[in-house]
Amino acid sequence: MKRGLVIEQHVVVYCDTCGDHYTEGENEAICFDSITQAIAYLTVHSAGGVGWVYDGDKVVCDGCQATNRCVEHGHSFPESWRTTVWPLGNSTRSRTCDVCGVPEIEAQP
């Protein structure tokens, strides 16, 4: 049984693009016992191209994947717009990219 303060080694996954750490929920990094375990975990949890991806060289988070997709192929906005009327009487319409979440906002006359 271990007692007191013990130094232990673990593996934490960071995105090679933005430096964010892999987490699920509370923004606390998940610790793996080995690099092999971390790769296996990411591989299972990114089936179908969703989530973080390890391509054998780099780890890329879901946010950077979405941003890269929009840079390469353009944003994917829905047809419908949401109208907002502001307190001083001005109004805008907006919609959000379905892939990366960037907003498109236009002022209304």
CSV table of C-alpha atoms in Angstrom, one decimal:
chain,number,residue,atom,x,y,z
A,1,MET,CA,0.0,0.0,0.0
A,2,LYS,CA,1.3,3.5,-0.9
A,3,ARG,CA,1.2,6.2,1.7
A,4,GLY,CA,2.1,9.8,1.9
A,5,LEU,CA,3.3,11.8,-1.1
A,6,VAL,CA,4.3,9.6,-4.0
A,7,ILE,CA,5.6,10.7,-7.4
A,8,GLU,CA,3.9,8.9,-10.2
A,9,GLN,CA,4.1,9.3,-14.0
A,10,HIS,CA,1.2,9.5,-16.3
A,11,VAL,CA,0.3,10.6,-19.9
A,12,VAL,CA,-1.9,13.6,-20.6
A,13,VAL,CA,-3.0,14.3,-24.2
A,14,TYR,CA,-2.6,17.8,-25.7
A,15,CYS,CA,-3.8,19.1,-29.1
A,16,ASP,CA,-0.8,19.7,-31.4
A,17,THR,CA,-2.6,22.6,-32.9
A,18,CYS,CA,-4.0,24.7,-30.0
A,19,GLY,CA,-2.4,23.1,-27.0
A,20,ASP,CA,-5.7,22.3,-25.2
A,21,HIS,CA,-5.7,19.2,-23.0
A,22,TYR,CA,-8.1,16.2,-23.5
A,23,THR,CA,-10.9,16.3,-21.0
A,24,GLU,CA,-14.4,14.9,-20.6
A,25,GLY,CA,-16.6,17.1,-18.5
A,26,GLU,CA,-15.1,19.1,-15.7
A,27,ASN,CA,-12.2,20.5,-17.7
A,28,GLU,CA,-9.8,18.3,-15.8
A,29,ALA,CA,-7.2,16.4,-17.9
A,30,ILE,CA,-7.6,12.6,-18.2
A,31,CYS,CA,-4.5,10.8,-17.1
A,32,PHE,CA,-3.5,7.6,-18.9
A,33,ASP,CA,-1.0,4.9,-17.7
A,34,SER,CA,0.9,4.9,-21.1
A,35,ILE,CA,1.0,6.5,-24.5
A,36,THR,CA,-0.4,3.2,-25.9
A,37,GLN,CA,-3.4,3.4,-23.6
A,38,ALA,CA,-4.0,7.1,-24.6
A,39,ILE,CA,-3.8,6.3,-28.3
A,40,ALA,CA,-6.2,3.3,-28.0
A,41,TYR,CA,-8.6,5.4,-26.0
A,42,LEU,CA,-8.6,8.2,-28.6
A,43,THR,CA,-9.0,5.7,-31.4
A,44,VAL,CA,-12.1,4.1,-29.8
A,45,HIS,CA,-13.6,7.5,-28.9
A,46,SER,CA,-13.0,9.1,-32.3
A,47,ALA,CA,-14.7,6.4,-34.4
A,48,GLY,CA,-16.4,8.0,-37.3
A,49,GLY,CA,-14.2,11.1,-37.2
A,50,VAL,CA,-15.9,12.6,-34.2
A,51,GLY,CA,-13.8,13.8,-31.2
A,52,TRP,CA,-10.0,14.0,-30.9
A,53,VAL,CA,-8.0,12.3,-33.6
A,54,TYR,CA,-4.5,10.8,-33.5
A,55,ASP,CA,-3.2,10.2,-37.1
A,56,GLY,CA,0.0,8.4,-36.1
A,57,ASP,CA,1.9,11.7,-35.9
A,58,LYS,CA,-0.2,14.4,-34.4
A,59,VAL,CA,-3.2,14.7,-32.0
A,60,VAL,CA,-5.9,17.2,-33.1
A,61,CYS,CA,-8.8,18.2,-31.0
A,62,ASP,CA,-12.4,18.4,-32.2
A,63,GLY,CA,-12.4,22.2,-32.2
A,64,CYS,CA,-9.3,22.4,-34.4
A,65,GLN,CA,-10.7,19.8,-36.7
A,66,ALA,CA,-13.9,21.8,-37.2
A,67,THR,CA,-11.9,25.0,-37.8
A,68,ASN,CA,-9.7,23.2,-40.3
A,69,ARG,CA,-12.7,21.8,-42.2
A,70,CYS,CA,-14.2,25.3,-42.5
A,71,VAL,CA,-10.9,26.8,-43.7
A,72,GLU,CA,-10.7,24.1,-46.4
A,73,HIS,CA,-14.3,23.8,-47.4
A,74,GLY,CA,-16.1,27.0,-46.2
A,75,HIS,CA,-18.7,27.4,-43.5
A,76,SER,CA,-21.9,25.4,-43.4
A,77,PHE,CA,-24.7,27.8,-42.4
A,78,PRO,CA,-28.3,26.8,-42.1
A,79,GLU,CA,-30.8,28.5,-44.4
A,80,SER,CA,-32.8,30.1,-41.5
A,81,TRP,CA,-31.7,33.2,-39.6
A,82,ARG,CA,-32.5,34.3,-36.1
A,83,THR,CA,-33.7,37.9,-35.7
A,84,THR,CA,-32.7,39.9,-32.6
A,85,VAL,CA,-34.3,43.3,-31.7
A,86,TRP,CA,-32.0,45.4,-29.5
A,87,PRO,CA,-33.2,47.8,-26.7
A,88,LEU,CA,-32.5,50.9,-28.8
A,89,GLY,CA,-34.6,49.6,-31.7
A,90,ASN,CA,-31.9,48.3,-33.9
A,91,SER,CA,-32.2,44.7,-35.1
A,92,THR,CA,-29.8,42.1,-36.5
A,93,ARG,CA,-30.2,38.7,-37.9
A,94,SER,CA,-27.7,35.9,-37.2
A,95,ARG,CA,-27.0,32.3,-37.9
A,96,THR,CA,-24.2,29.9,-36.7
A,97,CYS,CA,-22.0,27.6,-38.7
A,98,ASP,CA,-23.1,24.0,-38.0
A,99,VAL,CA,-19.5,22.8,-38.1
A,100,CYS,CA,-17.3,25.3,-36.2
A,101,GLY,CA,-19.8,27.5,-34.4
A,102,VAL,CA,-18.7,30.8,-35.9
A,103,PRO,CA,-21.6,33.3,-36.1
A,104,GLU,CA,-22.6,35.3,-39.1
A,105,ILE,CA,-24.4,38.5,-38.1
A,106,GLU,CA,-26.0,41.1,-40.4
A,107,ALA,CA,-27.5,44.5,-39.4
A,108,GLN,CA,-31.1,45.1,-40.4
A,109,PRO,CA,-32.3,48.4,-41.8
